[in-house]
PDB file of C-alpha atoms in Angstrom:
ATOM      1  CA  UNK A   1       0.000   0.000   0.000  1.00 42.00           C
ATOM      2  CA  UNK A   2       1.530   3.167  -0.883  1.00 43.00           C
ATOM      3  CA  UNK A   3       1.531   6.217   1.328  1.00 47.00           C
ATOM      4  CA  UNK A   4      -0.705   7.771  -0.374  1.00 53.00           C
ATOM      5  CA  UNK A   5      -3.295   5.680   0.844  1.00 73.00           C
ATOM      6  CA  UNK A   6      -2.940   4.487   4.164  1.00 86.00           C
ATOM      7  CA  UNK A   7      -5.156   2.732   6.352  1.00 96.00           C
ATOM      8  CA  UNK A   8      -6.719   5.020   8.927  1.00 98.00           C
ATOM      9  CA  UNK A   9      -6.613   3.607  12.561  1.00 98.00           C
ATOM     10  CA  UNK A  10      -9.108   4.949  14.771  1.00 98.00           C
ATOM     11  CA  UNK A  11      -7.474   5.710  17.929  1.00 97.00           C
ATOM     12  CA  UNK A  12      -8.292   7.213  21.920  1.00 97.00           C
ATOM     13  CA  UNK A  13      -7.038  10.376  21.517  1.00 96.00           C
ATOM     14  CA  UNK A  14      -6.105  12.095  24.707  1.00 96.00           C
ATOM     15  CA  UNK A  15      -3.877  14.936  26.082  1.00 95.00           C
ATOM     16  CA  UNK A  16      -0.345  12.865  25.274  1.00 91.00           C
ATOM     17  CA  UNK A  17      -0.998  12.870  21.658  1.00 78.00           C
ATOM     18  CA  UNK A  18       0.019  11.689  19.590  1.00 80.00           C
ATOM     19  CA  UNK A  19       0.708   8.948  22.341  1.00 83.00           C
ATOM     20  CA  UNK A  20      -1.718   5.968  21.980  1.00 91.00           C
ATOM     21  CA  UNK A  21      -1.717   4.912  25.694  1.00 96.00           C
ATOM     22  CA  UNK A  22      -4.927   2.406  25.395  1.00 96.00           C
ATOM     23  CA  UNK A  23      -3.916  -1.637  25.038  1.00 97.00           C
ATOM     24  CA  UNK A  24      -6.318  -2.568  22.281  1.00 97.00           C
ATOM     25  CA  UNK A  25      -5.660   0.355  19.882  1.00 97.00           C
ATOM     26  CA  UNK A  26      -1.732  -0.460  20.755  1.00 97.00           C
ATOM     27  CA  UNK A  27      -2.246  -4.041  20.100  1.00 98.00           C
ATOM     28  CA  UNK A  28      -3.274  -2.866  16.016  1.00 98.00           C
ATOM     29  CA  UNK A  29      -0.410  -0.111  16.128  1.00 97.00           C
ATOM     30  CA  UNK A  30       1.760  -2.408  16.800  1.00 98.00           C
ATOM     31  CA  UNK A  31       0.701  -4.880  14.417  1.00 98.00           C
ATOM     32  CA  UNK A  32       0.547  -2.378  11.517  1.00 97.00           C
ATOM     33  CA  UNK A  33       4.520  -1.340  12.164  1.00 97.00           C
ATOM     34  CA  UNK A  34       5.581  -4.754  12.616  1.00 98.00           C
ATOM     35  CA  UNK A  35       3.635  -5.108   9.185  1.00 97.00           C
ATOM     36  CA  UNK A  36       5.046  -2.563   8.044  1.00 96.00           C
ATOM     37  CA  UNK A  37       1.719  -1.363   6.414  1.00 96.00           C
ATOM     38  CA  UNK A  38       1.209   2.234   5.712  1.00 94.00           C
ATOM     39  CA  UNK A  39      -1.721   4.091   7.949  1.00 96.00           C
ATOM     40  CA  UNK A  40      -2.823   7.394   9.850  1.00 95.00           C
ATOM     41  CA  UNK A  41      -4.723   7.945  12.810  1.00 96.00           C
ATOM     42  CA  UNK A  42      -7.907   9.326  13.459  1.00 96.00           C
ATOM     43  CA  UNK A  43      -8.176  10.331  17.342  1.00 96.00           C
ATOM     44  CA  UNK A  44     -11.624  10.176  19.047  1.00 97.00           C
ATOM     45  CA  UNK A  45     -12.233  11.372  22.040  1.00 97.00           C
ATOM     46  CA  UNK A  46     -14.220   8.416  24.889  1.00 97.00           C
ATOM     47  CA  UNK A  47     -17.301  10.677  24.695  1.00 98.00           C
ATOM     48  CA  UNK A  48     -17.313  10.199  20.921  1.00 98.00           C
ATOM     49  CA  UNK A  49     -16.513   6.675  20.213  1.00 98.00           C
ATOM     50  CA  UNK A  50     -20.410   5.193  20.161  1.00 97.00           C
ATOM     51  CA  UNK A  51     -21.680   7.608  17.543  1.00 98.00           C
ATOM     52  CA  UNK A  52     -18.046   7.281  15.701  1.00 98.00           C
ATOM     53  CA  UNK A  53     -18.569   3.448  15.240  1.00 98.00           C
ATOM     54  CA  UNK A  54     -22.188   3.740  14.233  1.00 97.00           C
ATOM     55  CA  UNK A  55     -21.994   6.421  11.466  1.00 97.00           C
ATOM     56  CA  UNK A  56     -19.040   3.660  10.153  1.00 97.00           C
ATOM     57  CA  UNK A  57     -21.751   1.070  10.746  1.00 97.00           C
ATOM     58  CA  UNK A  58     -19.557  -0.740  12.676  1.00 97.00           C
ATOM     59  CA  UNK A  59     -21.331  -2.807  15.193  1.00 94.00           C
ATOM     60  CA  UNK A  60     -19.933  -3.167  19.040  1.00 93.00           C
ATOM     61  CA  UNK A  61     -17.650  -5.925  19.389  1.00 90.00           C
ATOM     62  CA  UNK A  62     -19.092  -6.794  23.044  1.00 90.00           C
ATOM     63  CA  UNK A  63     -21.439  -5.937  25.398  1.00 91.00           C
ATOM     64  CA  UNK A  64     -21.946  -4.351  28.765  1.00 92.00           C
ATOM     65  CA  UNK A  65     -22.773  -6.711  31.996  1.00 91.00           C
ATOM     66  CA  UNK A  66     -26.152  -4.492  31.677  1.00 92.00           C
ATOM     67  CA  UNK A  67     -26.885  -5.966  28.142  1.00 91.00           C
ATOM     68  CA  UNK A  68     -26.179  -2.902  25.945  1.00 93.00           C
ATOM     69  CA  UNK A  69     -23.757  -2.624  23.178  1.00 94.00           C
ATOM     70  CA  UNK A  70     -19.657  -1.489  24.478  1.00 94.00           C
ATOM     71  CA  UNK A  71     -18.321   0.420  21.821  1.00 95.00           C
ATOM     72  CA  UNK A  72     -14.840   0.990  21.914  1.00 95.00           C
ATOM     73  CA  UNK A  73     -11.855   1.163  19.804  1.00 97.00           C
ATOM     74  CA  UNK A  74      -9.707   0.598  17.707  1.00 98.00           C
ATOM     75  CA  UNK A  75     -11.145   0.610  14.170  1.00 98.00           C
ATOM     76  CA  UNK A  76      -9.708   0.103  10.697  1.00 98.00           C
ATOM     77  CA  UNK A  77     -10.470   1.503   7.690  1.00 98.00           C
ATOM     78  CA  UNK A  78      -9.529  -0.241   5.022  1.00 96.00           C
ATOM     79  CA  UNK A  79      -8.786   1.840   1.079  1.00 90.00           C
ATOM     80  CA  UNK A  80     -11.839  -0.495   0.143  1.00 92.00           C
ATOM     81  CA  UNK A  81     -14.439   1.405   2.760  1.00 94.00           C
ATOM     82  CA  UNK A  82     -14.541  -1.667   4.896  1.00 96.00           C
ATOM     83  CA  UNK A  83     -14.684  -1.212   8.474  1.00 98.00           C
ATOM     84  CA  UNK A  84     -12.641  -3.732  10.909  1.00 97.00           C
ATOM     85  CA  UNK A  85     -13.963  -3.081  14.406  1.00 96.00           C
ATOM     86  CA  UNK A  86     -11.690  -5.317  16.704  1.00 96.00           C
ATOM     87  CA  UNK A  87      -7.672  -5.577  17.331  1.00 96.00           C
ATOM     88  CA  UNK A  88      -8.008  -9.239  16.964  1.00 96.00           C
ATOM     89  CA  UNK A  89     -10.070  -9.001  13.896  1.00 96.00           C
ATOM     90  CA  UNK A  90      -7.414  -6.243  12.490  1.00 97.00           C
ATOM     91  CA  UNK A  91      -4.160  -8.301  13.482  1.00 97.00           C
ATOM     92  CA  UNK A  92      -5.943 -11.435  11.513  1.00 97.00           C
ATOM     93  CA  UNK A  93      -7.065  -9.137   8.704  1.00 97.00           C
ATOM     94  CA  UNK A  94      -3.370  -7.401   8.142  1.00 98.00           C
ATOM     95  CA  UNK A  95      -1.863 -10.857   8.542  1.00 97.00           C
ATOM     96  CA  UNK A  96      -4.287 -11.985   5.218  1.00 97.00           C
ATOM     97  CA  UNK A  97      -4.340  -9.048   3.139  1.00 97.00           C
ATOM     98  CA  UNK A  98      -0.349  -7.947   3.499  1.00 97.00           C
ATOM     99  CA  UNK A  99       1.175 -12.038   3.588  1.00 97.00           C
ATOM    100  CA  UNK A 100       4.708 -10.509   2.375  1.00 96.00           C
ATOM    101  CA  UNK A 101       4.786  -7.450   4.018  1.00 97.00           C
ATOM    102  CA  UNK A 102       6.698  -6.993   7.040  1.00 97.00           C
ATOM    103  CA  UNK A 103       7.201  -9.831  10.259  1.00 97.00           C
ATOM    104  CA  UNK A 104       4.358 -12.495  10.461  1.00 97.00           C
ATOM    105  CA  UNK A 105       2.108 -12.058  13.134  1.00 98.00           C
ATOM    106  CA  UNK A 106       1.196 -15.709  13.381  1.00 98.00           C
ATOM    107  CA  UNK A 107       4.216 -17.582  11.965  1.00 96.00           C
ATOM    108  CA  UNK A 108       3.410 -21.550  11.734  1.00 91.00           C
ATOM    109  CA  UNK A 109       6.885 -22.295  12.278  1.00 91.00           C
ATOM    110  CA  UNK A 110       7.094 -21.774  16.019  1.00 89.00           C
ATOM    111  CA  UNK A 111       6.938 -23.629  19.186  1.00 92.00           C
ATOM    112  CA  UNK A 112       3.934 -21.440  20.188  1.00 95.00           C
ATOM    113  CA  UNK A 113       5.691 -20.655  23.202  1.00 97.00           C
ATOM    114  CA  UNK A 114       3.187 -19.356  25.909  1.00 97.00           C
ATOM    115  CA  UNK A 115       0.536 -19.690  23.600  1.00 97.00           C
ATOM    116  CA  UNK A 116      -1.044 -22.190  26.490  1.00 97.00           C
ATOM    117  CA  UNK A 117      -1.016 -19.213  29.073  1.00 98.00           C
ATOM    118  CA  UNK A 118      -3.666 -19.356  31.525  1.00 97.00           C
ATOM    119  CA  UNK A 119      -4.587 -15.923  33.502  1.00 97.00           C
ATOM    120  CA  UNK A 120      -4.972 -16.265  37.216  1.00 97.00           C
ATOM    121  CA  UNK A 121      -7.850 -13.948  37.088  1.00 95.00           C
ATOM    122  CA  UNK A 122      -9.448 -15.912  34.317  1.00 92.00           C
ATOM    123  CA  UNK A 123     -12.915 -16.252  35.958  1.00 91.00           C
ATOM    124  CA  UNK A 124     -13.173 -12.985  36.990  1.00 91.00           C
ATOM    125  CA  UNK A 125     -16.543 -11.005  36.104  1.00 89.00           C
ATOM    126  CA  UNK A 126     -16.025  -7.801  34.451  1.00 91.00           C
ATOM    127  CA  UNK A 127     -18.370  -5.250  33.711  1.00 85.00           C
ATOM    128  CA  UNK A 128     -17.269  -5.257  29.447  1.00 84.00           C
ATOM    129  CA  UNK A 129     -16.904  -8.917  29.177  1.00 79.00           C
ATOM    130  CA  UNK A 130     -13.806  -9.605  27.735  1.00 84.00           C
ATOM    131  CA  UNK A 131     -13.455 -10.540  23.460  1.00 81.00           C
ATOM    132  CA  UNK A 132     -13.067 -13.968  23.444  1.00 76.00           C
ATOM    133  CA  UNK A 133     -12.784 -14.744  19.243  1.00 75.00           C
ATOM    134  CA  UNK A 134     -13.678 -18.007  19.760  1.00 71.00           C
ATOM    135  CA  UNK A 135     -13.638 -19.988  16.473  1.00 73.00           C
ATOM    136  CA  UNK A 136     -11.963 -17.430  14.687  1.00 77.00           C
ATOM    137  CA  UNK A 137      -8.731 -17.949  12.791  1.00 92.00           C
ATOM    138  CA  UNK A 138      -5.351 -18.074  14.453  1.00 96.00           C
ATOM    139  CA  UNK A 139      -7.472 -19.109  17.760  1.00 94.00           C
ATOM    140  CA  UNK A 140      -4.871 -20.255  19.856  1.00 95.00           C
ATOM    141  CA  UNK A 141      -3.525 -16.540  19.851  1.00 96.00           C
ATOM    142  CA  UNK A 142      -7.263 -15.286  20.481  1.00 95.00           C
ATOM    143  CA  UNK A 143      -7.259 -17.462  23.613  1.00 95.00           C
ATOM    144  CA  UNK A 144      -3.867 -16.066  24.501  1.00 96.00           C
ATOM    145  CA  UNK A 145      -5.379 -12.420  24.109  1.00 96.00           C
ATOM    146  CA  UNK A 146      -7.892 -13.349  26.253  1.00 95.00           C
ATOM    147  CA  UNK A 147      -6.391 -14.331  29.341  1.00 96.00           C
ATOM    148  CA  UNK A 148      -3.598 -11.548  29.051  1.00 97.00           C
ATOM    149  CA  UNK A 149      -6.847  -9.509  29.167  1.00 96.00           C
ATOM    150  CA  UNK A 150      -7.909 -11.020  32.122  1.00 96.00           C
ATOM    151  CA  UNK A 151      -4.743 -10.531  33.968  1.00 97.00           C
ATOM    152  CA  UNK A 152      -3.797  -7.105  33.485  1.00 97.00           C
ATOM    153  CA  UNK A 153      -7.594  -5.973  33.241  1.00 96.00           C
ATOM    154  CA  UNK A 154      -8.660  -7.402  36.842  1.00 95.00           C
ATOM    155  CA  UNK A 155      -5.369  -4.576  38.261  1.00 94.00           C
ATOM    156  CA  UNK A 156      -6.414  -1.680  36.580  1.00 93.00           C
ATOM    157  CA  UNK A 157      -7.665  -0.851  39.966  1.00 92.00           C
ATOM    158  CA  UNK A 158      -4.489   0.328  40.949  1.00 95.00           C
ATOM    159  CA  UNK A 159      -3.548   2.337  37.618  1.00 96.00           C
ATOM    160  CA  UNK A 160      -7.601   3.244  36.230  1.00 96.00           C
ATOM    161  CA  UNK A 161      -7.260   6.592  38.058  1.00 97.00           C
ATOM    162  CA  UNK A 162      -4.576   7.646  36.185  1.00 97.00           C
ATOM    163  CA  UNK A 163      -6.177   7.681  32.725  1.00 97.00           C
ATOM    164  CA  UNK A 164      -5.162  10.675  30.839  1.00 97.00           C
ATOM    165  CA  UNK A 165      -8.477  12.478  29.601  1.00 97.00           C
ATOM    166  CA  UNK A 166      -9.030  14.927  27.323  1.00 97.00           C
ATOM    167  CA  UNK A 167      -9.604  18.075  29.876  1.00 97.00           C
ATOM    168  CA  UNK A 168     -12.835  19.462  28.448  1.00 97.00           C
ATOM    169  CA  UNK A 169     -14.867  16.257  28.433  1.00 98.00           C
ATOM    170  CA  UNK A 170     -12.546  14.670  31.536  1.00 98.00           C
ATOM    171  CA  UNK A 171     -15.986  14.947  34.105  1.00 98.00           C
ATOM    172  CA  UNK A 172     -18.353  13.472  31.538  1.00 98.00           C
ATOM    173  CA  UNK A 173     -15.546  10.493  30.537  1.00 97.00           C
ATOM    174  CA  UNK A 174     -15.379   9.661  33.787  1.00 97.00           C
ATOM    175  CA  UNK A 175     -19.352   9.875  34.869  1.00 97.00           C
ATOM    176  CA  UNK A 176     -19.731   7.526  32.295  1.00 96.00           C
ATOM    177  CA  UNK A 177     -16.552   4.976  33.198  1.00 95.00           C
ATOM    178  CA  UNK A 178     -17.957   5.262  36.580  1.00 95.00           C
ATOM    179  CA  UNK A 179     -21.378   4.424  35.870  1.00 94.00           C
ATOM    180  CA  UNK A 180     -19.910   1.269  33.636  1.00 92.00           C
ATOM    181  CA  UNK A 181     -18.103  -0.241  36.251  1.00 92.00           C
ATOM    182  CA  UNK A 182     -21.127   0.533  38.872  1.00 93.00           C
ATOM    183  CA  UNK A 183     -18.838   2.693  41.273  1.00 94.00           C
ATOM    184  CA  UNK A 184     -20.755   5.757  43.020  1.00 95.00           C
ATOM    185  CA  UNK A 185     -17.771   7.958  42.173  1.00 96.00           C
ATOM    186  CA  UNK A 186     -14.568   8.203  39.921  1.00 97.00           C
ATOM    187  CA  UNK A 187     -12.964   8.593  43.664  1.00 97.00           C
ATOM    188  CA  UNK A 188     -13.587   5.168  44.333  1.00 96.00           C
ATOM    189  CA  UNK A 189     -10.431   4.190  42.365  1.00 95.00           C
ATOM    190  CA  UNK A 190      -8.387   6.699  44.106  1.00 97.00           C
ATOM    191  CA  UNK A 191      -5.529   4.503  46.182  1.00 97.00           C
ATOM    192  CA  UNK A 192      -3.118   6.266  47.577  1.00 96.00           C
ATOM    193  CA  UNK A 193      -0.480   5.890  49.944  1.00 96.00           C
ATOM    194  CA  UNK A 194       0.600   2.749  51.609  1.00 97.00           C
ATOM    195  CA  UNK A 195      -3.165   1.129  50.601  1.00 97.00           C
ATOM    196  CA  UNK A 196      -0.870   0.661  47.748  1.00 97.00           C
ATOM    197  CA  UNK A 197       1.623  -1.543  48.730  1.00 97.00           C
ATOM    198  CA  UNK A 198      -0.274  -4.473  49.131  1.00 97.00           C
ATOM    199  CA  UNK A 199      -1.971  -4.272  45.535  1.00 97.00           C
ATOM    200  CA  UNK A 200       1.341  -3.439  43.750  1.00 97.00           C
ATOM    201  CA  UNK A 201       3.202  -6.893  45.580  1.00 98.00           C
ATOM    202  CA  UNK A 202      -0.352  -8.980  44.244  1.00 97.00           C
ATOM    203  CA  UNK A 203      -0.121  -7.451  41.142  1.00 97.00           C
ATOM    204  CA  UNK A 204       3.759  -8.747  41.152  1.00 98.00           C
ATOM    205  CA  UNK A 205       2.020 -11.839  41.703  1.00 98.00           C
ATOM    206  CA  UNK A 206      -0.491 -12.474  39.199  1.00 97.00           C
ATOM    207  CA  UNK A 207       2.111 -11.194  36.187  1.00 98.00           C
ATOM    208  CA  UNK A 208       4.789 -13.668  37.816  1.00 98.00           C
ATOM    209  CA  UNK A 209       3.281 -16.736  35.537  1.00 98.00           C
ATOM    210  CA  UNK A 210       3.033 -14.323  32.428  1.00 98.00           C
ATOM    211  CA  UNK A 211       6.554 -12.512  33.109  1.00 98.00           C
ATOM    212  CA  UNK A 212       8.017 -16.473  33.179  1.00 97.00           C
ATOM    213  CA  UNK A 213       7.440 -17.090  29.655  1.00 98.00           C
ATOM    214  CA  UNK A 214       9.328 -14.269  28.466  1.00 97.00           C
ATOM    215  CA  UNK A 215      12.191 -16.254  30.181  1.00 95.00           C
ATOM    216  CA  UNK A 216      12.401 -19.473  28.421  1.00 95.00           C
ATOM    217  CA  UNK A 217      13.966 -18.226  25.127  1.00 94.00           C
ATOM    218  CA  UNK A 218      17.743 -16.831  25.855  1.00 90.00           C
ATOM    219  CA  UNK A 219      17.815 -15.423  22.046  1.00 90.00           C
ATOM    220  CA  UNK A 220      15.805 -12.467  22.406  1.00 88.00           C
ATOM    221  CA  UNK A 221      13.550 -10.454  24.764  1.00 97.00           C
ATOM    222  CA  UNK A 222      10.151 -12.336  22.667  1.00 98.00           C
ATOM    223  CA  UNK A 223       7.990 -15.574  23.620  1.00 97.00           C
ATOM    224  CA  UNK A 224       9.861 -17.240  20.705  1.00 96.00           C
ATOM    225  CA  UNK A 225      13.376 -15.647  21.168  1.00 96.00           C
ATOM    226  CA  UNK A 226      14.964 -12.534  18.402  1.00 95.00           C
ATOM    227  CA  UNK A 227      11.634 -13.101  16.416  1.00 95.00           C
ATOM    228  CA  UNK A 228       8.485 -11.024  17.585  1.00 97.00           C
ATOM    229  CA  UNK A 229       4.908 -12.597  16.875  1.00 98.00           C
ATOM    230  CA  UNK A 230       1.179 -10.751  17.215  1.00 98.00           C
ATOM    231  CA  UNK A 231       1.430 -12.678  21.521  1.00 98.00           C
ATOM    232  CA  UNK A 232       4.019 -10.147  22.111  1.00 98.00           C
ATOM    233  CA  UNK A 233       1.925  -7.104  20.699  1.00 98.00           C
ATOM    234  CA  UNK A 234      -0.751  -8.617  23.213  1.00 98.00           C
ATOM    235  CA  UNK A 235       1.130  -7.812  25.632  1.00 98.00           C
ATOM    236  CA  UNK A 236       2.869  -5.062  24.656  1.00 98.00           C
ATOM    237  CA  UNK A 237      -0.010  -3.354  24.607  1.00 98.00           C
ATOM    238  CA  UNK A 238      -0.737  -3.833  27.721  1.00 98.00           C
ATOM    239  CA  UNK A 239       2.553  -2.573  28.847  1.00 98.00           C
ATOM    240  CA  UNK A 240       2.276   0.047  26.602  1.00 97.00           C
ATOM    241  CA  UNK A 241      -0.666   1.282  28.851  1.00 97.00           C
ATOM    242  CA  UNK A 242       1.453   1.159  32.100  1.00 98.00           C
ATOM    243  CA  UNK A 243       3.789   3.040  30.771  1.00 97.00           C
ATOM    244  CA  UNK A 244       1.907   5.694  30.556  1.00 96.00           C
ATOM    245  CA  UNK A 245      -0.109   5.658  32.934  1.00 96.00           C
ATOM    246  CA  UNK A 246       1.679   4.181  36.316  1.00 97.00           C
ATOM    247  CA  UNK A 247       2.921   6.647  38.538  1.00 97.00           C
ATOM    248  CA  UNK A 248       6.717   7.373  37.398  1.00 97.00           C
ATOM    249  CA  UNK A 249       8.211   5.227  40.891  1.00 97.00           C
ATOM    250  CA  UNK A 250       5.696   2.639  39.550  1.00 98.00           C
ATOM    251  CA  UNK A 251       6.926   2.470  36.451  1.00 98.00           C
ATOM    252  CA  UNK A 252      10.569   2.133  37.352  1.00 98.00           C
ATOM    253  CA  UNK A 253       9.471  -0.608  40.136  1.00 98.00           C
ATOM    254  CA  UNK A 254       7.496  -2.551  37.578  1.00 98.00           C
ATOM    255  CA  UNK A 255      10.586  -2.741  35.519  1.00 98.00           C
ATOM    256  CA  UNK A 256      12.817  -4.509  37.999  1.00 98.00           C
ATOM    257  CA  UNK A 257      10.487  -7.425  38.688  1.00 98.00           C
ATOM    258  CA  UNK A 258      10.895 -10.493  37.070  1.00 97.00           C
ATOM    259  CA  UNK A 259      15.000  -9.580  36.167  1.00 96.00           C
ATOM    260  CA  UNK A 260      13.217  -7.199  34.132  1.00 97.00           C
ATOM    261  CA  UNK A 261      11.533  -9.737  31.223  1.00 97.00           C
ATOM    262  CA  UNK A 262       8.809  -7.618  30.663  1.00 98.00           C
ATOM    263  CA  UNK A 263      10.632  -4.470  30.870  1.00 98.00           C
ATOM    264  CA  UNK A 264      13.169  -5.781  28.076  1.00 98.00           C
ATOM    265  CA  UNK A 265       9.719  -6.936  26.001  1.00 98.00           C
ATOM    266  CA  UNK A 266       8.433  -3.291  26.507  1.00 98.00           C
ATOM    267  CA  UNK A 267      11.618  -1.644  25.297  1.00 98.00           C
ATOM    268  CA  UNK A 268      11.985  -3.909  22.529  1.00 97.00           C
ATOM    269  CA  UNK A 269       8.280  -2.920  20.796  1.00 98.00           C
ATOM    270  CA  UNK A 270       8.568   0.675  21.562  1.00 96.00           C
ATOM    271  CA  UNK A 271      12.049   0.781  19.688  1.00 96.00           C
ATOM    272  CA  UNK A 272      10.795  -1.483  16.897  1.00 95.00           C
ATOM    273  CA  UNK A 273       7.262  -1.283  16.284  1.00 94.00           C
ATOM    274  CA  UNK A 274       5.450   1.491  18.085  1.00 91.00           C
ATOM    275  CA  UNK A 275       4.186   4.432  15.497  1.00 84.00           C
ATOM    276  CA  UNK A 276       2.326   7.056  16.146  1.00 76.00           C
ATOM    277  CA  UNK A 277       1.296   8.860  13.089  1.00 72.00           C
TER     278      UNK A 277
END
């Protein structure tokens, strides 16, 4: 695809722009540099994303534990019109329309190292019910996406506070998150102080499974050694969030644990496949 016409990526925008801080829409940014696929971005603010998706026709994805339709990002517009509304759905559809183009995202000739990863919050209830992709193509990797979900999702209670909001709609954003997640106040994610310490050392210990795998292969800082696949942008996106968002001694904590695995995963995709454009 030439420059000329790129793919347009439909991003969270926020006040860091052009940093994309939110792990889905980093999951496809990633995939689209590793892909090395041309594309812009088209930033939407939270308040916007519902009547964004529908005037694309692009249906939600999941629902809400209330029964109505989540609509979230990121989306894909393809130079044909057509509308991709999922990072799973994006990474398979990049993988089949750009074979030659770029890393593969689901290479056949691997182990499938950590592919088999099971999240110790795996049967937790969440208010947006996580994607599962069941059936699709590439599944294994779907199941893998959701249980890294899972994990890193059921401790955003320590980090949610922190999300970087556009300042004129900030109140409304988080009204809305709050009423979501059934929480009388935006407050009621405020943690502070040593109430802290406790969550950060189980949040250690729920990653301590995940952070393992990134262990096993002595080539490279990847599940599969020197050679990234789409697993890694899974959780790179993730980490990609943290980043962020984690207070800055957070931050620099998180990346000592585990002899710094994920740390050396994080660095790795930022310096190799993270584009904002």
């Amino acid at each position: 695809m030439s420059d000329s016409d790129p793919l347009v990526l439909y991003d969270i925008s926020s006040p860091l722009q052009p940093r994309s801080y939110a792990p889905n829409p980093s999951k496809a940014r990633l995939a689209l540099s590793f892909k090395r696929v041309s594309f812009t971005t088209k930033w939407v603010d939270i308040l916007d994303i519902s009547n964004v998706r529908k005037e694309l026709n692009c249906q939600a994805t999941r629902k809400l534990d209330d029964g109505s339709d989540f609509y979230t990002l990121p989306m894909l517009k393809a130079s044909t019109g057509e509308i991709i509304g999922d990072s799973f759905d994006i990474a398979n559809y990049l993988e089949d329309t750009f074979p030659n183009s770029g890393g593969c995202l689901f290479p056949k000739d691997t182990t499938g190292t950590g592919l088999d990863y099971k999240s110790p919050n795996r049967d937790t209830m969440f208010f947006a019910p996580l994607s599962l992709n069941e059936g699709k193509k590439n599944e294994a990797y779907a199941n893998f996406n959701t249980h890294i979900d899972a994990t890193f999702s059921a401790n955003m209670l320590l980090f949610g506070y922190f999300l970087p909001f556009n300042p004129s709609t900030a109140e409304a954003a988080k009204a809305l998150m709050s009423k979501r997640a059934h929480m009388n106040s935006w407050e009621d994610i405020h943690i502070q102080g040593d109430a802290r310490v406790p969550l950060m050392a189980d949040f250690k210990e729920k990653l301590s499974s995940l952070a393992q795998l990134f262990t096993i292969n002595d080539s490279g800082p990847f599940l599969e050694g020197k050679d990234a696949n789409y697993a890694d942008m899974i959780v790179g996106g993730w980490l990609n969030m943290l980043s962020t968002i984690m207070p800055k001694d957070e931050w620099e904590e998180f990346r000592t644990w585990y002899g710094g695995a994920l740390a050396r995963l994080h660095d790795a995709l930022q310096e190799n496949y993270f584009t904002c454009t």
